[in-house]
mmCIF file of C-alpha atoms and ligand atoms in Angstrom:
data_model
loop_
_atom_site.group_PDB
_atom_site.id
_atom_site.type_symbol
_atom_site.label_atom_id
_atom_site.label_comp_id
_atom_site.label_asym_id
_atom_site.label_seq_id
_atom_site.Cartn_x
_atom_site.Cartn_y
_atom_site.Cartn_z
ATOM 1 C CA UNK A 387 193.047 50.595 125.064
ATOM 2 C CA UNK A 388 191.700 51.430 121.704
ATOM 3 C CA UNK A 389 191.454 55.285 121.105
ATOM 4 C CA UNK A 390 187.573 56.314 120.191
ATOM 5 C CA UNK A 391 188.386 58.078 116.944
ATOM 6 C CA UNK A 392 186.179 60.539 114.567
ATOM 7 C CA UNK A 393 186.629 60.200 111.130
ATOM 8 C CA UNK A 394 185.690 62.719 108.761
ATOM 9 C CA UNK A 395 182.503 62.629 110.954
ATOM 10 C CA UNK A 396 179.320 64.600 110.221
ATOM 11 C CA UNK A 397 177.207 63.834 112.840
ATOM 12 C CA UNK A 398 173.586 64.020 111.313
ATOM 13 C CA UNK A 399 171.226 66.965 112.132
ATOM 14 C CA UNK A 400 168.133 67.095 110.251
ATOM 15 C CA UNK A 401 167.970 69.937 108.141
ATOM 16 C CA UNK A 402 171.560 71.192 108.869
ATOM 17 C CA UNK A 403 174.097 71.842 106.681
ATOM 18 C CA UNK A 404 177.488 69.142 106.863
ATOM 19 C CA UNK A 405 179.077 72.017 108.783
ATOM 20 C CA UNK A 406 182.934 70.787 109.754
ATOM 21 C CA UNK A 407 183.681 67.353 109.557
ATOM 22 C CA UNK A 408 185.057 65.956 112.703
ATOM 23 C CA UNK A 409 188.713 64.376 113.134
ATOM 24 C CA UNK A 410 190.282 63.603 116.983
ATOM 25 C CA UNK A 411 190.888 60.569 118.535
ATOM 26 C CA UNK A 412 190.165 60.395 122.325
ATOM 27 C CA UNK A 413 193.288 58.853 123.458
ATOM 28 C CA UNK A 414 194.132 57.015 126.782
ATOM 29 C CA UNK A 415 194.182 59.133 129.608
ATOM 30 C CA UNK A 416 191.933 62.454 127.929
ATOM 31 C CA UNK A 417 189.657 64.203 129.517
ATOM 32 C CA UNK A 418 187.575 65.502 126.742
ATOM 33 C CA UNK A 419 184.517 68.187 127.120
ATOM 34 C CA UNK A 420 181.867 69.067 124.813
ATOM 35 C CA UNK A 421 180.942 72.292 124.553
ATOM 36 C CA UNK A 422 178.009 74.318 122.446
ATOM 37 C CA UNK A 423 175.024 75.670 123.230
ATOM 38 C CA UNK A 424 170.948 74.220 123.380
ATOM 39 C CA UNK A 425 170.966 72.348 120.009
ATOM 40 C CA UNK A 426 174.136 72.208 118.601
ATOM 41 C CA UNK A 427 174.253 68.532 118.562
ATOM 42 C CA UNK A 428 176.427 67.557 121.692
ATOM 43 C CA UNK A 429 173.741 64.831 122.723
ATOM 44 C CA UNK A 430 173.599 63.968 118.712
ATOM 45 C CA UNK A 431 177.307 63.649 118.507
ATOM 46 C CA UNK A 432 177.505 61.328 121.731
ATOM 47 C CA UNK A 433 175.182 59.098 120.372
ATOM 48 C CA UNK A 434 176.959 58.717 117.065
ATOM 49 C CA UNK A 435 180.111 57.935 118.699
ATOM 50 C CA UNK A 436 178.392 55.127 120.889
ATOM 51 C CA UNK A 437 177.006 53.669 117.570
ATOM 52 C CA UNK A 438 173.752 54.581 118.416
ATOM 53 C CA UNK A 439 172.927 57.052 115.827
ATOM 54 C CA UNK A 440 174.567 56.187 111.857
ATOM 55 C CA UNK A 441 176.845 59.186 111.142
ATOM 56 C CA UNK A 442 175.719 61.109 108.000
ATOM 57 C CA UNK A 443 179.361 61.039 107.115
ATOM 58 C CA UNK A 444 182.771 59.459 107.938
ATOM 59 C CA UNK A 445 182.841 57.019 110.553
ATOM 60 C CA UNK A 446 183.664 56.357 114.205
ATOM 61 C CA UNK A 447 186.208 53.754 115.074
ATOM 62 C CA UNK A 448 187.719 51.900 118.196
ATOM 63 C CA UNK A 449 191.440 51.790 117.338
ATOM 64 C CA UNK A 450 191.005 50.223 113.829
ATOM 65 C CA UNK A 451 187.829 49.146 113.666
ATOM 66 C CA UNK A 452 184.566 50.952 112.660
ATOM 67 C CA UNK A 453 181.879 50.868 114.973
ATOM 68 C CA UNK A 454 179.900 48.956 112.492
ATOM 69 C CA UNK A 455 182.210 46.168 112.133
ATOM 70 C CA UNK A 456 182.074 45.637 115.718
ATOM 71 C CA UNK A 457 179.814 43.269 117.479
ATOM 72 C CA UNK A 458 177.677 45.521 120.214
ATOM 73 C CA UNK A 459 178.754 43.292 123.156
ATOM 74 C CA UNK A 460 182.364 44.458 121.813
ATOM 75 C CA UNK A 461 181.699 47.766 121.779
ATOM 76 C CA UNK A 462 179.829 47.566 125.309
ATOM 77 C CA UNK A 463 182.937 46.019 126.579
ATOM 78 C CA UNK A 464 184.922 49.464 125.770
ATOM 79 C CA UNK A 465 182.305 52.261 125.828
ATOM 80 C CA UNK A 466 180.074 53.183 128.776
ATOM 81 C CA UNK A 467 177.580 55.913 127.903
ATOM 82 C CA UNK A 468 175.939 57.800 130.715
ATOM 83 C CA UNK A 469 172.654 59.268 129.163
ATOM 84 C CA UNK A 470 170.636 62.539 129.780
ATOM 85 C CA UNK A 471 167.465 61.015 129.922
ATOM 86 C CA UNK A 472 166.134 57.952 132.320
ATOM 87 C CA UNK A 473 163.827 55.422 131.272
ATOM 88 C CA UNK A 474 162.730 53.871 134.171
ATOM 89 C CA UNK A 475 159.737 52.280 133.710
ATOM 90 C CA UNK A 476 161.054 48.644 135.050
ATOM 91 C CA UNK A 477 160.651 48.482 138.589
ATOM 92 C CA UNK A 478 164.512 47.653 139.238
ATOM 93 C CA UNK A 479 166.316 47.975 142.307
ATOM 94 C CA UNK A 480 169.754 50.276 142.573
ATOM 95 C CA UNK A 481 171.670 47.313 142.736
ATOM 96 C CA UNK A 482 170.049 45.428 140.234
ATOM 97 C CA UNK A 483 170.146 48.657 138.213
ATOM 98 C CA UNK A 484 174.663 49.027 138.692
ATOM 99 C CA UNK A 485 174.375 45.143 137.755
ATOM 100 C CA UNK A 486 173.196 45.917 134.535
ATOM 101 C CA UNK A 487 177.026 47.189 133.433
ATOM 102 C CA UNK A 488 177.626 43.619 134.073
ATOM 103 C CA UNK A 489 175.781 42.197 131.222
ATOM 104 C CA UNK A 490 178.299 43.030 128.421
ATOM 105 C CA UNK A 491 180.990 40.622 130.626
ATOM 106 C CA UNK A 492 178.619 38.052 131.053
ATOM 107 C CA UNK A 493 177.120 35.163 128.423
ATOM 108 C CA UNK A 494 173.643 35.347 127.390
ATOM 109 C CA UNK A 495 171.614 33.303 130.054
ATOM 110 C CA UNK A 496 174.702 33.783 133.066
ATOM 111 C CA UNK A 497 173.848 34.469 135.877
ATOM 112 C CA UNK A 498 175.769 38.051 138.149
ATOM 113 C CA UNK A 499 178.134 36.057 140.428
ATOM 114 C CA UNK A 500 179.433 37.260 143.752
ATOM 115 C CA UNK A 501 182.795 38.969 142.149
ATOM 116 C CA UNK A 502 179.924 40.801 139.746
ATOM 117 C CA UNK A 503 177.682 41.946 142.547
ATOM 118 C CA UNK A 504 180.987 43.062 144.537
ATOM 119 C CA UNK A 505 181.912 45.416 141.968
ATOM 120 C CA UNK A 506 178.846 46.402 141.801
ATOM 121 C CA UNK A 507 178.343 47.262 145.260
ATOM 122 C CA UNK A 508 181.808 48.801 145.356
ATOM 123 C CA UNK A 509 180.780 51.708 142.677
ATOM 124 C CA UNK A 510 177.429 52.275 144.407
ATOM 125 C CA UNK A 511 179.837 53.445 147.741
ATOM 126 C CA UNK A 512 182.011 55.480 145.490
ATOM 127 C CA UNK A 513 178.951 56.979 144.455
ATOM 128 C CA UNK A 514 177.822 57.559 147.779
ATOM 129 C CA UNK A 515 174.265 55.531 146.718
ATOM 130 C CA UNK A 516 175.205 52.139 148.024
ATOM 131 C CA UNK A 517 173.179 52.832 151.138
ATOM 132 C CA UNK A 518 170.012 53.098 148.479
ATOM 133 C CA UNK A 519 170.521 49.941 146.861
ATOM 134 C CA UNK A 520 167.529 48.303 148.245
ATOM 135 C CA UNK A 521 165.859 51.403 147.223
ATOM 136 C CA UNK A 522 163.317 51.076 143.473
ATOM 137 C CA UNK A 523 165.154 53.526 141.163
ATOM 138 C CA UNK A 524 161.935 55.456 140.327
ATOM 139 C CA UNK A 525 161.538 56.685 143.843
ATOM 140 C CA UNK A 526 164.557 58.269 144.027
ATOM 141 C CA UNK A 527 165.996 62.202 143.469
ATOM 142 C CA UNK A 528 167.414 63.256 140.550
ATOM 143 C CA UNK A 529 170.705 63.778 141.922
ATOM 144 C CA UNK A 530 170.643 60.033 143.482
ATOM 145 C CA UNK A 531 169.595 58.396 139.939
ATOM 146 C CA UNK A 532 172.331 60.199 138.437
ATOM 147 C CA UNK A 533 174.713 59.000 140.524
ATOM 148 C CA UNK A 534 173.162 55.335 140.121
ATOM 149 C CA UNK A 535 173.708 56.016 136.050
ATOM 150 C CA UNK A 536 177.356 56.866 136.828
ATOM 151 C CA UNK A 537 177.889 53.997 139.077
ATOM 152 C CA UNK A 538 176.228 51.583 136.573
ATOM 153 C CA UNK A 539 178.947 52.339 134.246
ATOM 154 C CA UNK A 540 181.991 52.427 136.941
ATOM 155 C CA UNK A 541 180.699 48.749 137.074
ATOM 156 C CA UNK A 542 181.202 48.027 133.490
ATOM 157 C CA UNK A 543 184.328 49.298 133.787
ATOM 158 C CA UNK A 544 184.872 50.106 130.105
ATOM 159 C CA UNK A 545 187.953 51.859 128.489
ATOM 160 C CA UNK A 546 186.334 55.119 127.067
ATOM 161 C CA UNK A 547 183.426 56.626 129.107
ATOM 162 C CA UNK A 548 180.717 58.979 127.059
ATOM 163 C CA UNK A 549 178.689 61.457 129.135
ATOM 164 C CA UNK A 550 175.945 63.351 128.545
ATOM 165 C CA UNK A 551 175.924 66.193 131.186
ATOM 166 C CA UNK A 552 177.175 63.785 133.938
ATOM 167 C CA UNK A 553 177.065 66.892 136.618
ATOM 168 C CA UNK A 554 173.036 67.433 136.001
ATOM 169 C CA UNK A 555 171.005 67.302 139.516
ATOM 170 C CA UNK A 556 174.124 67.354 140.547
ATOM 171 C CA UNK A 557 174.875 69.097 143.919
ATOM 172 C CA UNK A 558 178.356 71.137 144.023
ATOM 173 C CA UNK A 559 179.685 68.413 146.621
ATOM 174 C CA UNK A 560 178.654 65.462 144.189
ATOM 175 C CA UNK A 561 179.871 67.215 141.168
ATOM 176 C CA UNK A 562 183.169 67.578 142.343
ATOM 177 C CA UNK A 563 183.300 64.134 143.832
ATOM 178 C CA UNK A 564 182.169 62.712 139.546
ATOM 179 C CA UNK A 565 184.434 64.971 138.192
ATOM 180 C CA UNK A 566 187.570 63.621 140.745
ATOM 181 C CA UNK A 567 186.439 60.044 140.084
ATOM 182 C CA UNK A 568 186.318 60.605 136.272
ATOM 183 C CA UNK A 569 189.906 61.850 136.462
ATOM 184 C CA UNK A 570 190.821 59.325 138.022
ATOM 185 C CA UNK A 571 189.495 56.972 135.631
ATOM 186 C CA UNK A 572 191.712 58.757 133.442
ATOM 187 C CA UNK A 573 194.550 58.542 135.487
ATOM 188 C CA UNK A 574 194.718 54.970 135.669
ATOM 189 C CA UNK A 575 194.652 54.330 131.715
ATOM 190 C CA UNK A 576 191.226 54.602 130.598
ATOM 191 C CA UNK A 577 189.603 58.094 128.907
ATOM 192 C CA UNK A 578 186.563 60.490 129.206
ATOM 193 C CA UNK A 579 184.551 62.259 126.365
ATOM 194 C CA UNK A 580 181.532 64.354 127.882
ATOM 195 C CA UNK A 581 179.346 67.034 127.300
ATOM 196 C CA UNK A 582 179.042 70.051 129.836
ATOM 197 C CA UNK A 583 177.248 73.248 129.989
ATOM 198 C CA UNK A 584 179.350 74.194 132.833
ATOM 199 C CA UNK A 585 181.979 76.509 131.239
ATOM 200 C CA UNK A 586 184.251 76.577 134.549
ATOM 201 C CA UNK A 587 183.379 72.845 135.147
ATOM 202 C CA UNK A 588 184.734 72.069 131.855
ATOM 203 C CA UNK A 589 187.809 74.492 132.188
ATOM 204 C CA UNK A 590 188.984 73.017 135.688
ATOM 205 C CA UNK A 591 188.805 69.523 134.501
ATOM 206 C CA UNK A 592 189.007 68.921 130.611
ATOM 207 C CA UNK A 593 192.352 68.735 129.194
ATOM 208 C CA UNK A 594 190.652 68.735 125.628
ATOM 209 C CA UNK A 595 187.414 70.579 124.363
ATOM 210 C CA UNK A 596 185.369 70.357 121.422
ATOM 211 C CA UNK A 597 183.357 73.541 120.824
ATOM 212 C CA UNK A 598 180.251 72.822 118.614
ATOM 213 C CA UNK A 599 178.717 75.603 117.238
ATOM 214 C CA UNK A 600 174.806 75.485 116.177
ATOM 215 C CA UNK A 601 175.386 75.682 112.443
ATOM 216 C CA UNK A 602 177.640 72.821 112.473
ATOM 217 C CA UNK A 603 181.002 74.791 112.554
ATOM 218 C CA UNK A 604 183.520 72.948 115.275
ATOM 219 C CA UNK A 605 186.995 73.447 116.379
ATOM 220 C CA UNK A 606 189.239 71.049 118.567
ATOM 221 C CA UNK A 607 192.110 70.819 120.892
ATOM 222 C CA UNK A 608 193.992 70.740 124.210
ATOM 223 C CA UNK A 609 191.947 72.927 126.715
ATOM 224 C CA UNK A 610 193.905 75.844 126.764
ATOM 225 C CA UNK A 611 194.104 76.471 123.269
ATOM 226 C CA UNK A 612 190.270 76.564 123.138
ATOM 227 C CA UNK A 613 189.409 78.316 126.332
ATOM 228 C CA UNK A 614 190.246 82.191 124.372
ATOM 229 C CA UNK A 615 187.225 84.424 125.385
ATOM 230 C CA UNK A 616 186.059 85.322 122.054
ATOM 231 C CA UNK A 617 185.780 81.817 120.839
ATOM 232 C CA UNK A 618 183.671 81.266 123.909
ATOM 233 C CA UNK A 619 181.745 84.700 123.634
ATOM 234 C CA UNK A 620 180.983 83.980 120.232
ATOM 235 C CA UNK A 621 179.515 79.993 120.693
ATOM 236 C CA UNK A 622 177.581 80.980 123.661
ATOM 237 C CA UNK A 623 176.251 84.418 122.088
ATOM 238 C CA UNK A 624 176.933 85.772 125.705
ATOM 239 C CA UNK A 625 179.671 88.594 126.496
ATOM 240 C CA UNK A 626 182.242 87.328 129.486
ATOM 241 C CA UNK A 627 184.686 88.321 132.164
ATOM 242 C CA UNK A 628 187.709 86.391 132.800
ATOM 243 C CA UNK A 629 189.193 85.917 135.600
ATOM 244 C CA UNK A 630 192.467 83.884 137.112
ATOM 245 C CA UNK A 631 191.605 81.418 140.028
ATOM 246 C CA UNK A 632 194.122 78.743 141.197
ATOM 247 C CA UNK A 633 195.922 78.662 137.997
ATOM 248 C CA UNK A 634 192.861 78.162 135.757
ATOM 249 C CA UNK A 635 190.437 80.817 133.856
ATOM 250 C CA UNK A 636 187.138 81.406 135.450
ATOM 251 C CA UNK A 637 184.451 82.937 133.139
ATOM 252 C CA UNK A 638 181.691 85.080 134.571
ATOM 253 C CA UNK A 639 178.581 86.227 132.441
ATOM 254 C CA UNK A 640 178.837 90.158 131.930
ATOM 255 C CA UNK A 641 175.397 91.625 133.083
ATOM 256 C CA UNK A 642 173.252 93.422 131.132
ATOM 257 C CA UNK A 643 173.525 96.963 132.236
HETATM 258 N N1 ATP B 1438 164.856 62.998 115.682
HETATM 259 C C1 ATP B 1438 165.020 64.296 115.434
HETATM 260 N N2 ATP B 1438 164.282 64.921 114.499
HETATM 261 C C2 ATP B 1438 164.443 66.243 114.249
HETATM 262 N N3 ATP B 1438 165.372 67.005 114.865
HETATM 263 C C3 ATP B 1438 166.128 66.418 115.796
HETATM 264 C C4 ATP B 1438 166.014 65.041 116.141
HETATM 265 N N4 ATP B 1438 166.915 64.760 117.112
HETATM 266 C C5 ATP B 1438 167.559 65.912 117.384
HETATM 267 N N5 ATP B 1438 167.083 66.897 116.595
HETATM 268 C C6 ATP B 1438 167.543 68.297 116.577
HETATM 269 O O1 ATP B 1438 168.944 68.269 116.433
HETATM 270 C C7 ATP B 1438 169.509 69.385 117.125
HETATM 271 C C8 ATP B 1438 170.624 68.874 118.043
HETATM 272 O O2 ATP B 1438 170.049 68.193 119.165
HETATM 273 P P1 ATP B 1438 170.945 67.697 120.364
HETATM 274 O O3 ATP B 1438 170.035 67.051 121.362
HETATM 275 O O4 ATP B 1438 172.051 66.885 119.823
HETATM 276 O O5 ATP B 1438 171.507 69.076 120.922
HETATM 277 P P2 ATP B 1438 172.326 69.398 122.243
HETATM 278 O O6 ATP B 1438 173.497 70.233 121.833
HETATM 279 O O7 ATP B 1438 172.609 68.158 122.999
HETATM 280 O O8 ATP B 1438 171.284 70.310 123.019
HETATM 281 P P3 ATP B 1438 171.020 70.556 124.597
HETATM 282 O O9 ATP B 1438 172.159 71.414 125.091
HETATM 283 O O10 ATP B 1438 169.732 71.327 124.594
HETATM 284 O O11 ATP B 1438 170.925 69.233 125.294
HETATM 285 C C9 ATP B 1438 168.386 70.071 117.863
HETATM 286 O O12 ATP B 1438 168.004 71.215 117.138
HETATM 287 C C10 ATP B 1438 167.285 69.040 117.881
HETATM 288 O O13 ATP B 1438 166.011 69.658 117.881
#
């Protein structure tokens, strides 16, 4: 697979400073989080790297190649972006809706074949939606239209998956069961790059964070390296406790006495 790569990146914030530039490649078989608090550009910086926003510096690249060079049915073919927000003003069924990661493997005016609407199916089960899939997607609950989102992109199938909070509406059952099937997406070659605002979410199942501070400031590197209480103190303006649990740290907001 090609590695999703930031080069010299500013992602661009209006009326922020450049803040630090942004080099790391997201390599096959990472599990990368996002980190930062409300505004510090986590949904900004996916976008850029999907080629959906213009960077105000550097560039992004797919192994070689700059984004912009790339045709977008190329770049559909490797990245799969789960978005925060829903539009779903088209009255489209669930499966129609998974079909839809289809369309970068398929020609213009082709029609889904059977193989198509098998994979399709498939992800909706490993979602646990493919009982809905009859179902319009603007009747049902935010926890079911994420996992619709998430299975629309297991159906594309693409080497490097971008999420923006992929655990929102999320029960604890169903977040567990994303965050196990995005490792194993990992695990079998292909790699993750999301954005969490679950701190012990993120610590249990990134092997790489980016912490993005609100005046542009960003540091980078394998998970344990970044999870040291101060750093984390410091980007969340919130004191912490830290605690051991099966082998990982587990960070608990200190209350205000
Ligand atoms: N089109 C725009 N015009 C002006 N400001 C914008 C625009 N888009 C984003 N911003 C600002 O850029 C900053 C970063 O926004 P972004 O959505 O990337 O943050 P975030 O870290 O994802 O936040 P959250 O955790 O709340 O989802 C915010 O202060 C936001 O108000």
């Amino acid at each position: 697979m090609n590695p999703l790569q930031a080069r010299k990146l500013v992602i661009d914030i209006p009326g922020r400073g450049d803040g630090e530039a942004l080099n790391f490649a997201v390599e096959q078989g990472q599990i990368w989080g996002v980190l930062g608090p409300n505004g510090a550009g986590k949904t900004t910086l996916l976008h850029t790297l999907a080629g959906l926003r213009s960077p105000r510096r550097g560039s992004v690249c797919l192994g070689k190649h700059p984004l912009a060079d790339l045709k977008r049915r190329t770049i559909s073919q490797q990245l799969g972006m789960v978005f925060q927000e829903r539009q779903d003003g088209f009255p489209a069924t669930v499966l129609e809706t998974a079909l839809i990661g289809r369309h970068p493997w398929l020609s213009p005016w082709q029609m889904e074949s059977g193989a198509d609407e098998r994979l399709a199916r498939r992800a909706l089960d490993q979602l646990d939606v493919g009982h809905l899939s009859d179902r319009l997607v603007n009747t049902l609950s935010g926890g079911e239209r994420q996992r619709v989102a998430i299975a629309t992109v297991l159906t594309q199938a693409p080497d490097t998956w971008l999420l923006d909070e992929p655990t929102n509406h999320l029960d604890l059952h169903h977040q567990v069961s994303v965050l196990q099937l995005l490792t194993e997406q990992a695990r079998s070659g292909r790699s993750v790059f999301m954005c969490l605002h679950d701190l012990n979410l993120a610590a249990r199942w990134c092997d790489h964070l980016l912490l993005l501070y609100p005046n542009g400031e960003a540091c980078w590197g394998p998970a344990e390296r970044m999870l040291v209480p101060a750093a984390l103190e410091r980007l969340y303006d919130q004191e912490l406790l830290t605690v051991e649990v099966d082998g990982a740290p587990l960070f608990v907001p200190k209350k205000a006495v």
